[in-house]
C-alpha cells in the first residue's frame, strides 16, 4: 500500500512560525543568563566554580589564564591538574570572603541603642496587657463579706476570671529600669508621647494611656486591677480619677483631661515636667563612660566568628588545601620537579598589570636561561614600568 505523502507546509505557516520564534529570545536578565549558561553542562567537573550571583566568573577565568601562563601545561592531564589548582585557590579565597561576610553580619547584628529602647517599650507594653486566666468558684457572701459554705448535695458553680500579673511585675521593675539607660530612655519616650495626647488631644486619651501616665509619675499599676469592681473594670477600662480611692496624681491628671484648673498645688504640666527632669538626670548618671565602653566591647566580641562559622570555614579551607596539595604533588611528579619549584610558579595575582608583570617575570627567567637578548630587553621594560608606578 503506497504511503500517503505529507502535506507541504504552506508559506503562511512558515511565516507564522518565524514570527512566533521571535517571541522567545532566551533570558534577558543577568540572573536568567547565569542559569541558562549551564544548560549544556554534562558533569561540571571542569566548569567555572564561580557563583554568578555573588562572584564574577571572569575573575576565575583570569586566575586560570594566569596559572596556565605560569605553569604552561603540555597535555590534557596537566591542564586538568592546573584546573584543580585554580579551583582550590578560588575556594581558599572564597573561604576568606565568607568569613569576612559572616563577621560583618555578626557586628551589624549587635543591638543598637534604638533597638534596645524598642525592646524595653515592647516589654512594658506586654507586661501592661499580660494576664493569667483561672477558674473561681461562685458562692454567695454572708453579711460579713465571706463566702457561705456550700450546702450538702449542692453542685458547685464556677466562672472564669483572670489576674493581671503583668501589673505586679511593672511595680517591681523600677530598680531595673533605673539601672538601665535604655529603660530610662524608653520611659522618657513613653512620657513624651502620652503627655502630648493629654495636653493637645485629651478627648482621645484612653483609660489605659491615662493609667500609664499615672504609673510613670509614681502611682502603682496593680491598683488598677486590685480595686476593680466589675469584669469591665478588671480589663482596666475606666479612669481612676472617677473613683473614690483616686490619688492626688489621678485627680490632677483628671482635671487636665477635663480642662479644669487645680485649686491648689502643682498642675499636670508641672508633674510631668519634674518627672521628665528626674528621669533625664538618672539617665545621664547611668549613661557613663562604662556604658559607652560596653557598646564597643560588644562589637569587638562580635568580630570573633562563632563556633559553627569557624568550623565550616576551617573544613572548607582544609578540603581546598588537600585538593591543591594533591594536584601540585602529581604535577611535580610528572615533570620530575620538586614541590617547592612548582609552588614557586603558582603565584596568585590580580588581573591586569599585576598578572602581566608576573607572566613577564617568568618569561624573563626563561630567556635568561636560554641566553637570549630578549630577556634583558624585557627586564629593562619592567624596571621602567616599576619606576613610573
JSON list of C-alpha atoms in Angstrom, two decimals, residues 200-376:
[
{"chain": "A", "resi": 200, "resn": "UNK", "atom": "CA", "xyz": [-3.39, 68.50, 72.96]},
{"chain": "A", "resi": 201, "resn": "UNK", "atom": "CA", "xyz": [-5.79, 65.60, 72.29]},
{"chain": "A", "resi": 202, "resn": "UNK", "atom": "CA", "xyz": [-7.24, 64.79, 75.71]},
{"chain": "A", "resi": 203, "resn": "UNK", "atom": "CA", "xyz": [-10.55, 63.72, 74.15]},
{"chain": "A", "resi": 204, "resn": "UNK", "atom": "CA", "xyz": [-8.75, 60.75, 72.53]},
{"chain": "A", "resi": 205, "resn": "UNK", "atom": "CA", "xyz": [-6.91, 59.70, 75.71]},
{"chain": "A", "resi": 206, "resn": "UNK", "atom": "CA", "xyz": [-7.88, 56.11, 76.55]},
{"chain": "A", "resi": 207, "resn": "UNK", "atom": "CA", "xyz": [-8.14, 54.75, 80.12]},
{"chain": "A", "resi": 208, "resn": "UNK", "atom": "CA", "xyz": [-5.04, 52.60, 79.53]},
{"chain": "A", "resi": 209, "resn": "UNK", "atom": "CA", "xyz": [-2.99, 55.61, 78.44]},
{"chain": "A", "resi": 210, "resn": "UNK", "atom": "CA", "xyz": [-4.25, 57.59, 81.44]},
{"chain": "A", "resi": 211, "resn": "UNK", "atom": "CA", "xyz": [-3.21, 54.77, 83.79]},
{"chain": "A", "resi": 212, "resn": "UNK", "atom": "CA", "xyz": [0.22, 54.51, 82.12]},
{"chain": "A", "resi": 213, "resn": "UNK", "atom": "CA", "xyz": [0.88, 58.22, 82.69]},
{"chain": "A", "resi": 214, "resn": "UNK", "atom": "CA", "xyz": [-0.06, 57.84, 86.36]},
{"chain": "A", "resi": 215, "resn": "UNK", "atom": "CA", "xyz": [2.25, 54.81, 86.66]},
{"chain": "A", "resi": 216, "resn": "UNK", "atom": "CA", "xyz": [5.22, 56.68, 85.16]},
{"chain": "A", "resi": 217, "resn": "UNK", "atom": "CA", "xyz": [4.53, 59.57, 87.56]},
{"chain": "A", "resi": 218, "resn": "UNK", "atom": "CA", "xyz": [4.82, 57.16, 90.52]},
{"chain": "A", "resi": 219, "resn": "UNK", "atom": "CA", "xyz": [1.44, 55.51, 91.08]},
{"chain": "A", "resi": 220, "resn": "UNK", "atom": "CA", "xyz": [1.02, 51.74, 91.45]},
{"chain": "A", "resi": 221, "resn": "UNK", "atom": "CA", "xyz": [-0.02, 49.83, 88.36]},
{"chain": "A", "resi": 222, "resn": "UNK", "atom": "CA", "xyz": [-1.51, 46.87, 90.26]},
{"chain": "A", "resi": 223, "resn": "UNK", "atom": "CA", "xyz": [-4.12, 49.11, 91.92]},
{"chain": "A", "resi": 224, "resn": "UNK", "atom": "CA", "xyz": [-5.93, 49.25, 88.56]},
{"chain": "A", "resi": 225, "resn": "UNK", "atom": "CA", "xyz": [-6.78, 45.56, 88.89]},
{"chain": "A", "resi": 226, "resn": "UNK", "atom": "CA", "xyz": [-6.91, 45.29, 92.69]},
{"chain": "A", "resi": 227, "resn": "UNK", "atom": "CA", "xyz": [-9.59, 47.99, 93.02]},
{"chain": "A", "resi": 228, "resn": "UNK", "atom": "CA", "xyz": [-11.72, 46.76, 90.11]},
{"chain": "A", "resi": 229, "resn": "UNK", "atom": "CA", "xyz": [-15.40, 46.32, 91.00]},
{"chain": "A", "resi": 230, "resn": "UNK", "atom": "CA", "xyz": [-16.63, 44.63, 87.81]},
{"chain": "A", "resi": 231, "resn": "UNK", "atom": "CA", "xyz": [-15.42, 42.49, 84.93]},
{"chain": "A", "resi": 232, "resn": "UNK", "atom": "CA", "xyz": [-15.23, 45.59, 82.75]},
{"chain": "A", "resi": 233, "resn": "UNK", "atom": "CA", "xyz": [-13.04, 47.34, 85.31]},
{"chain": "A", "resi": 234, "resn": "UNK", "atom": "CA", "xyz": [-10.86, 44.24, 85.57]},
{"chain": "A", "resi": 235, "resn": "UNK", "atom": "CA", "xyz": [-9.96, 44.93, 81.95]},
{"chain": "A", "resi": 236, "resn": "UNK", "atom": "CA", "xyz": [-8.82, 48.38, 83.07]},
{"chain": "A", "resi": 237, "resn": "UNK", "atom": "CA", "xyz": [-11.49, 50.21, 81.07]},
{"chain": "A", "resi": 238, "resn": "UNK", "atom": "CA", "xyz": [-12.02, 53.09, 83.48]},
{"chain": "A", "resi": 239, "resn": "UNK", "atom": "CA", "xyz": [-10.39, 56.33, 84.60]},
{"chain": "A", "resi": 240, "resn": "UNK", "atom": "CA", "xyz": [-9.05, 56.13, 88.18]},
{"chain": "A", "resi": 241, "resn": "UNK", "atom": "CA", "xyz": [-9.82, 59.78, 88.95]},
{"chain": "A", "resi": 242, "resn": "UNK", "atom": "CA", "xyz": [-13.53, 58.92, 88.80]},
{"chain": "A", "resi": 243, "resn": "UNK", "atom": "CA", "xyz": [-13.21, 56.51, 91.76]},
{"chain": "A", "resi": 244, "resn": "UNK", "atom": "CA", "xyz": [-13.42, 57.38, 95.47]},
{"chain": "A", "resi": 245, "resn": "UNK", "atom": "CA", "xyz": [-9.95, 55.93, 96.07]},
{"chain": "A", "resi": 246, "resn": "UNK", "atom": "CA", "xyz": [-8.35, 58.18, 93.43]},
{"chain": "A", "resi": 247, "resn": "UNK", "atom": "CA", "xyz": [-4.94, 59.54, 94.40]},
{"chain": "A", "resi": 248, "resn": "UNK", "atom": "CA", "xyz": [-3.71, 63.13, 94.18]},
{"chain": "A", "resi": 249, "resn": "UNK", "atom": "CA", "xyz": [-1.96, 62.38, 90.88]},
{"chain": "A", "resi": 250, "resn": "UNK", "atom": "CA", "xyz": [-5.15, 60.83, 89.47]},
{"chain": "A", "resi": 251, "resn": "UNK", "atom": "CA", "xyz": [-7.16, 63.93, 90.32]},
{"chain": "A", "resi": 252, "resn": "UNK", "atom": "CA", "xyz": [-4.57, 66.29, 88.81]},
{"chain": "A", "resi": 253, "resn": "UNK", "atom": "CA", "xyz": [-4.45, 64.29, 85.55]},
{"chain": "A", "resi": 254, "resn": "UNK", "atom": "CA", "xyz": [-8.26, 64.06, 85.55]},
{"chain": "A", "resi": 255, "resn": "UNK", "atom": "CA", "xyz": [-8.55, 67.83, 85.86]},
{"chain": "A", "resi": 256, "resn": "UNK", "atom": "CA", "xyz": [-6.19, 68.21, 82.90]},
{"chain": "A", "resi": 257, "resn": "UNK", "atom": "CA", "xyz": [-8.25, 65.78, 80.83]},
{"chain": "A", "resi": 258, "resn": "UNK", "atom": "CA", "xyz": [-11.47, 67.64, 81.58]},
{"chain": "A", "resi": 259, "resn": "UNK", "atom": "CA", "xyz": [-9.82, 71.05, 81.09]},
{"chain": "A", "resi": 260, "resn": "UNK", "atom": "CA", "xyz": [-10.35, 72.04, 84.70]},
{"chain": "A", "resi": 261, "resn": "UNK", "atom": "CA", "xyz": [-7.97, 74.03, 86.87]},
{"chain": "A", "resi": 262, "resn": "UNK", "atom": "CA", "xyz": [-6.48, 72.66, 90.05]},
{"chain": "A", "resi": 263, "resn": "UNK", "atom": "CA", "xyz": [-7.43, 74.66, 93.15]},
{"chain": "A", "resi": 264, "resn": "UNK", "atom": "CA", "xyz": [-4.05, 74.47, 94.83]},
{"chain": "A", "resi": 265, "resn": "UNK", "atom": "CA", "xyz": [-0.75, 72.72, 94.28]},
{"chain": "A", "resi": 266, "resn": "UNK", "atom": "CA", "xyz": [1.01, 71.75, 91.04]},
{"chain": "A", "resi": 267, "resn": "UNK", "atom": "CA", "xyz": [-0.88, 71.03, 87.85]},
{"chain": "A", "resi": 268, "resn": "UNK", "atom": "CA", "xyz": [-0.30, 68.18, 85.37]},
{"chain": "A", "resi": 269, "resn": "UNK", "atom": "CA", "xyz": [2.22, 70.19, 83.40]},
{"chain": "A", "resi": 270, "resn": "UNK", "atom": "CA", "xyz": [4.38, 70.68, 86.49]},
{"chain": "A", "resi": 271, "resn": "UNK", "atom": "CA", "xyz": [4.18, 66.99, 87.49]},
{"chain": "A", "resi": 272, "resn": "UNK", "atom": "CA", "xyz": [5.19, 65.76, 84.04]},
{"chain": "A", "resi": 273, "resn": "UNK", "atom": "CA", "xyz": [7.99, 68.32, 83.69]},
{"chain": "A", "resi": 274, "resn": "UNK", "atom": "CA", "xyz": [9.50, 67.45, 87.07]},
{"chain": "A", "resi": 275, "resn": "UNK", "atom": "CA", "xyz": [9.24, 63.72, 86.39]},
{"chain": "A", "resi": 276, "resn": "UNK", "atom": "CA", "xyz": [10.90, 64.10, 82.99]},
{"chain": "A", "resi": 277, "resn": "UNK", "atom": "CA", "xyz": [13.77, 66.08, 84.54]},
{"chain": "A", "resi": 278, "resn": "UNK", "atom": "CA", "xyz": [14.22, 63.35, 87.16]},
{"chain": "A", "resi": 279, "resn": "UNK", "atom": "CA", "xyz": [14.34, 60.57, 84.53]},
{"chain": "A", "resi": 280, "resn": "UNK", "atom": "CA", "xyz": [16.77, 62.57, 82.38]},
{"chain": "A", "resi": 281, "resn": "UNK", "atom": "CA", "xyz": [19.06, 63.16, 85.35]},
{"chain": "A", "resi": 282, "resn": "UNK", "atom": "CA", "xyz": [19.04, 59.45, 86.15]},
{"chain": "A", "resi": 283, "resn": "UNK", "atom": "CA", "xyz": [19.78, 58.64, 82.50]},
{"chain": "A", "resi": 284, "resn": "UNK", "atom": "CA", "xyz": [22.88, 60.87, 82.38]},
{"chain": "A", "resi": 285, "resn": "UNK", "atom": "CA", "xyz": [24.07, 59.40, 85.65]},
{"chain": "A", "resi": 286, "resn": "UNK", "atom": "CA", "xyz": [23.81, 55.81, 84.40]},
{"chain": "A", "resi": 287, "resn": "UNK", "atom": "CA", "xyz": [24.98, 56.52, 80.84]},
{"chain": "A", "resi": 288, "resn": "UNK", "atom": "CA", "xyz": [28.62, 56.96, 81.78]},
{"chain": "A", "resi": 289, "resn": "UNK", "atom": "CA", "xyz": [31.87, 56.05, 80.08]},
{"chain": "A", "resi": 290, "resn": "UNK", "atom": "CA", "xyz": [31.40, 52.44, 81.16]},
{"chain": "A", "resi": 291, "resn": "UNK", "atom": "CA", "xyz": [28.15, 52.16, 79.21]},
{"chain": "A", "resi": 292, "resn": "UNK", "atom": "CA", "xyz": [29.82, 53.56, 76.09]},
{"chain": "A", "resi": 293, "resn": "UNK", "atom": "CA", "xyz": [32.72, 51.15, 76.52]},
{"chain": "A", "resi": 294, "resn": "UNK", "atom": "CA", "xyz": [30.30, 48.22, 76.83]},
{"chain": "A", "resi": 295, "resn": "UNK", "atom": "CA", "xyz": [28.92, 49.01, 73.37]},
{"chain": "A", "resi": 296, "resn": "UNK", "atom": "CA", "xyz": [32.44, 48.95, 71.92]},
{"chain": "A", "resi": 297, "resn": "UNK", "atom": "CA", "xyz": [33.18, 45.68, 73.74]},
{"chain": "A", "resi": 298, "resn": "UNK", "atom": "CA", "xyz": [30.03, 44.09, 72.31]},
{"chain": "A", "resi": 299, "resn": "UNK", "atom": "CA", "xyz": [31.07, 44.97, 68.75]},
{"chain": "A", "resi": 300, "resn": "UNK", "atom": "CA", "xyz": [34.63, 43.74, 69.35]},
{"chain": "A", "resi": 301, "resn": "UNK", "atom": "CA", "xyz": [33.30, 40.46, 70.74]},
{"chain": "A", "resi": 302, "resn": "UNK", "atom": "CA", "xyz": [31.23, 40.01, 67.56]},
{"chain": "A", "resi": 303, "resn": "UNK", "atom": "CA", "xyz": [34.44, 40.08, 65.50]},
{"chain": "A", "resi": 304, "resn": "UNK", "atom": "CA", "xyz": [35.25, 36.58, 66.69]},
{"chain": "A", "resi": 305, "resn": "UNK", "atom": "CA", "xyz": [33.44, 34.05, 64.44]},
{"chain": "A", "resi": 306, "resn": "UNK", "atom": "CA", "xyz": [31.02, 31.66, 66.07]},
{"chain": "A", "resi": 307, "resn": "UNK", "atom": "CA", "xyz": [31.94, 28.01, 66.54]},
{"chain": "A", "resi": 308, "resn": "UNK", "atom": "CA", "xyz": [29.73, 26.95, 63.63]},
{"chain": "A", "resi": 309, "resn": "UNK", "atom": "CA", "xyz": [31.18, 29.55, 61.23]},
{"chain": "A", "resi": 310, "resn": "UNK", "atom": "CA", "xyz": [34.77, 28.82, 62.26]},
{"chain": "A", "resi": 311, "resn": "UNK", "atom": "CA", "xyz": [34.27, 25.07, 61.94]},
{"chain": "A", "resi": 312, "resn": "UNK", "atom": "CA", "xyz": [32.71, 25.45, 58.49]},
{"chain": "A", "resi": 313, "resn": "UNK", "atom": "CA", "xyz": [35.44, 27.78, 57.21]},
{"chain": "A", "resi": 314, "resn": "UNK", "atom": "CA", "xyz": [38.23, 25.53, 58.53]},
{"chain": "A", "resi": 315, "resn": "UNK", "atom": "CA", "xyz": [36.73, 22.42, 56.96]},
{"chain": "A", "resi": 316, "resn": "UNK", "atom": "CA", "xyz": [36.25, 24.22, 53.65]},
{"chain": "A", "resi": 317, "resn": "UNK", "atom": "CA", "xyz": [39.82, 25.54, 53.65]},
{"chain": "A", "resi": 318, "resn": "UNK", "atom": "CA", "xyz": [41.32, 22.18, 54.62]},
{"chain": "A", "resi": 319, "resn": "UNK", "atom": "CA", "xyz": [39.46, 20.44, 51.81]},
{"chain": "A", "resi": 320, "resn": "UNK", "atom": "CA", "xyz": [40.71, 23.02, 49.29]},
{"chain": "A", "resi": 321, "resn": "UNK", "atom": "CA", "xyz": [44.29, 22.77, 50.59]},
{"chain": "A", "resi": 322, "resn": "UNK", "atom": "CA", "xyz": [44.27, 18.97, 50.36]},
{"chain": "A", "resi": 323, "resn": "UNK", "atom": "CA", "xyz": [42.97, 19.15, 46.80]},
{"chain": "A", "resi": 324, "resn": "UNK", "atom": "CA", "xyz": [45.65, 21.66, 45.80]},
{"chain": "A", "resi": 325, "resn": "UNK", "atom": "CA", "xyz": [48.42, 19.68, 47.54]},
{"chain": "A", "resi": 326, "resn": "UNK", "atom": "CA", "xyz": [47.42, 16.52, 45.70]},
{"chain": "A", "resi": 327, "resn": "UNK", "atom": "CA", "xyz": [47.37, 18.33, 42.33]},
{"chain": "A", "resi": 328, "resn": "UNK", "atom": "CA", "xyz": [50.75, 20.02, 42.95]},
{"chain": "A", "resi": 329, "resn": "UNK", "atom": "CA", "xyz": [52.42, 16.79, 44.05]},
{"chain": "A", "resi": 330, "resn": "UNK", "atom": "CA", "xyz": [51.09, 14.97, 40.98]},
{"chain": "A", "resi": 331, "resn": "UNK", "atom": "CA", "xyz": [52.25, 17.76, 38.67]},
{"chain": "A", "resi": 332, "resn": "UNK", "atom": "CA", "xyz": [55.72, 17.80, 40.28]},
{"chain": "A", "resi": 333, "resn": "UNK", "atom": "CA", "xyz": [55.97, 14.01, 39.89]},
{"chain": "A", "resi": 334, "resn": "UNK", "atom": "CA", "xyz": [55.07, 14.18, 36.20]},
{"chain": "A", "resi": 335, "resn": "UNK", "atom": "CA", "xyz": [57.62, 16.88, 35.43]},
{"chain": "A", "resi": 336, "resn": "UNK", "atom": "CA", "xyz": [60.34, 15.49, 37.63]},
{"chain": "A", "resi": 337, "resn": "UNK", "atom": "CA", "xyz": [60.47, 18.67, 39.76]},
{"chain": "A", "resi": 338, "resn": "UNK", "atom": "CA", "xyz": [60.23, 19.32, 43.46]},
{"chain": "A", "resi": 339, "resn": "UNK", "atom": "CA", "xyz": [57.02, 20.50, 45.04]},
{"chain": "A", "resi": 340, "resn": "UNK", "atom": "CA", "xyz": [58.75, 23.74, 46.09]},
{"chain": "A", "resi": 341, "resn": "UNK", "atom": "CA", "xyz": [59.64, 24.53, 42.48]},
{"chain": "A", "resi": 342, "resn": "UNK", "atom": "CA", "xyz": [56.06, 24.03, 41.33]},
{"chain": "A", "resi": 343, "resn": "UNK", "atom": "CA", "xyz": [54.67, 26.11, 44.21]},
{"chain": "A", "resi": 344, "resn": "UNK", "atom": "CA", "xyz": [57.01, 28.98, 43.32]},
{"chain": "A", "resi": 345, "resn": "UNK", "atom": "CA", "xyz": [55.35, 29.15, 39.91]},
{"chain": "A", "resi": 346, "resn": "UNK", "atom": "CA", "xyz": [51.87, 29.27, 41.42]},
{"chain": "A", "resi": 347, "resn": "UNK", "atom": "CA", "xyz": [51.57, 32.93, 42.34]},
{"chain": "A", "resi": 348, "resn": "UNK", "atom": "CA", "xyz": [48.04, 34.26, 42.60]},
{"chain": "A", "resi": 349, "resn": "UNK", "atom": "CA", "xyz": [47.91, 37.74, 41.11]},
{"chain": "A", "resi": 350, "resn": "UNK", "atom": "CA", "xyz": [45.14, 40.15, 40.23]},
{"chain": "A", "resi": 351, "resn": "UNK", "atom": "CA", "xyz": [44.02, 40.66, 36.69]},
{"chain": "A", "resi": 352, "resn": "UNK", "atom": "CA", "xyz": [45.56, 43.50, 34.71]},
{"chain": "A", "resi": 353, "resn": "UNK", "atom": "CA", "xyz": [49.04, 44.92, 35.25]},
{"chain": "A", "resi": 354, "resn": "UNK", "atom": "CA", "xyz": [49.93, 42.61, 38.14]},
{"chain": "A", "resi": 355, "resn": "UNK", "atom": "CA", "xyz": [49.10, 39.48, 36.13]},
{"chain": "A", "resi": 356, "resn": "UNK", "atom": "CA", "xyz": [51.03, 40.60, 33.03]},
{"chain": "A", "resi": 357, "resn": "UNK", "atom": "CA", "xyz": [54.03, 41.61, 35.17]},
{"chain": "A", "resi": 358, "resn": "UNK", "atom": "CA", "xyz": [54.12, 38.16, 36.79]},
{"chain": "A", "resi": 359, "resn": "UNK", "atom": "CA", "xyz": [53.99, 36.46, 33.36]},
{"chain": "A", "resi": 360, "resn": "UNK", "atom": "CA", "xyz": [56.77, 38.77, 32.12]},
{"chain": "A", "resi": 361, "resn": "UNK", "atom": "CA", "xyz": [58.98, 37.75, 35.04]},
{"chain": "A", "resi": 362, "resn": "UNK", "atom": "CA", "xyz": [58.56, 34.08, 34.21]},
{"chain": "A", "resi": 363, "resn": "UNK", "atom": "CA", "xyz": [59.38, 34.80, 30.55]},
{"chain": "A", "resi": 364, "resn": "UNK", "atom": "CA", "xyz": [62.50, 36.79, 31.58]},
{"chain": "A", "resi": 365, "resn": "UNK", "atom": "CA", "xyz": [63.73, 33.84, 33.61]},
{"chain": "A", "resi": 366, "resn": "UNK", "atom": "CA", "xyz": [63.24, 31.52, 30.65]},
{"chain": "A", "resi": 367, "resn": "UNK", "atom": "CA", "xyz": [65.01, 33.91, 28.24]},
{"chain": "A", "resi": 368, "resn": "UNK", "atom": "CA", "xyz": [67.93, 34.34, 30.62]},
{"chain": "A", "resi": 369, "resn": "UNK", "atom": "CA", "xyz": [68.17, 30.57, 30.99]},
{"chain": "A", "resi": 370, "resn": "UNK", "atom": "CA", "xyz": [68.28, 30.18, 27.19]},
{"chain": "A", "resi": 371, "resn": "UNK", "atom": "CA", "xyz": [70.81, 33.03, 26.89]},
{"chain": "A", "resi": 372, "resn": "UNK", "atom": "CA", "xyz": [68.73, 35.22, 24.57]},
{"chain": "A", "resi": 373, "resn": "UNK", "atom": "CA", "xyz": [68.86, 39.01, 24.44]},
{"chain": "A", "resi": 374, "resn": "UNK", "atom": "CA", "xyz": [65.10, 39.32, 24.66]},
{"chain": "A", "resi": 375, "resn": "UNK", "atom": "CA", "xyz": [65.28, 38.66, 28.38]},
{"chain": "A", "resi": 376, "resn": "UNK", "atom": "CA", "xyz": [67.43, 41.73, 29.01]}
]
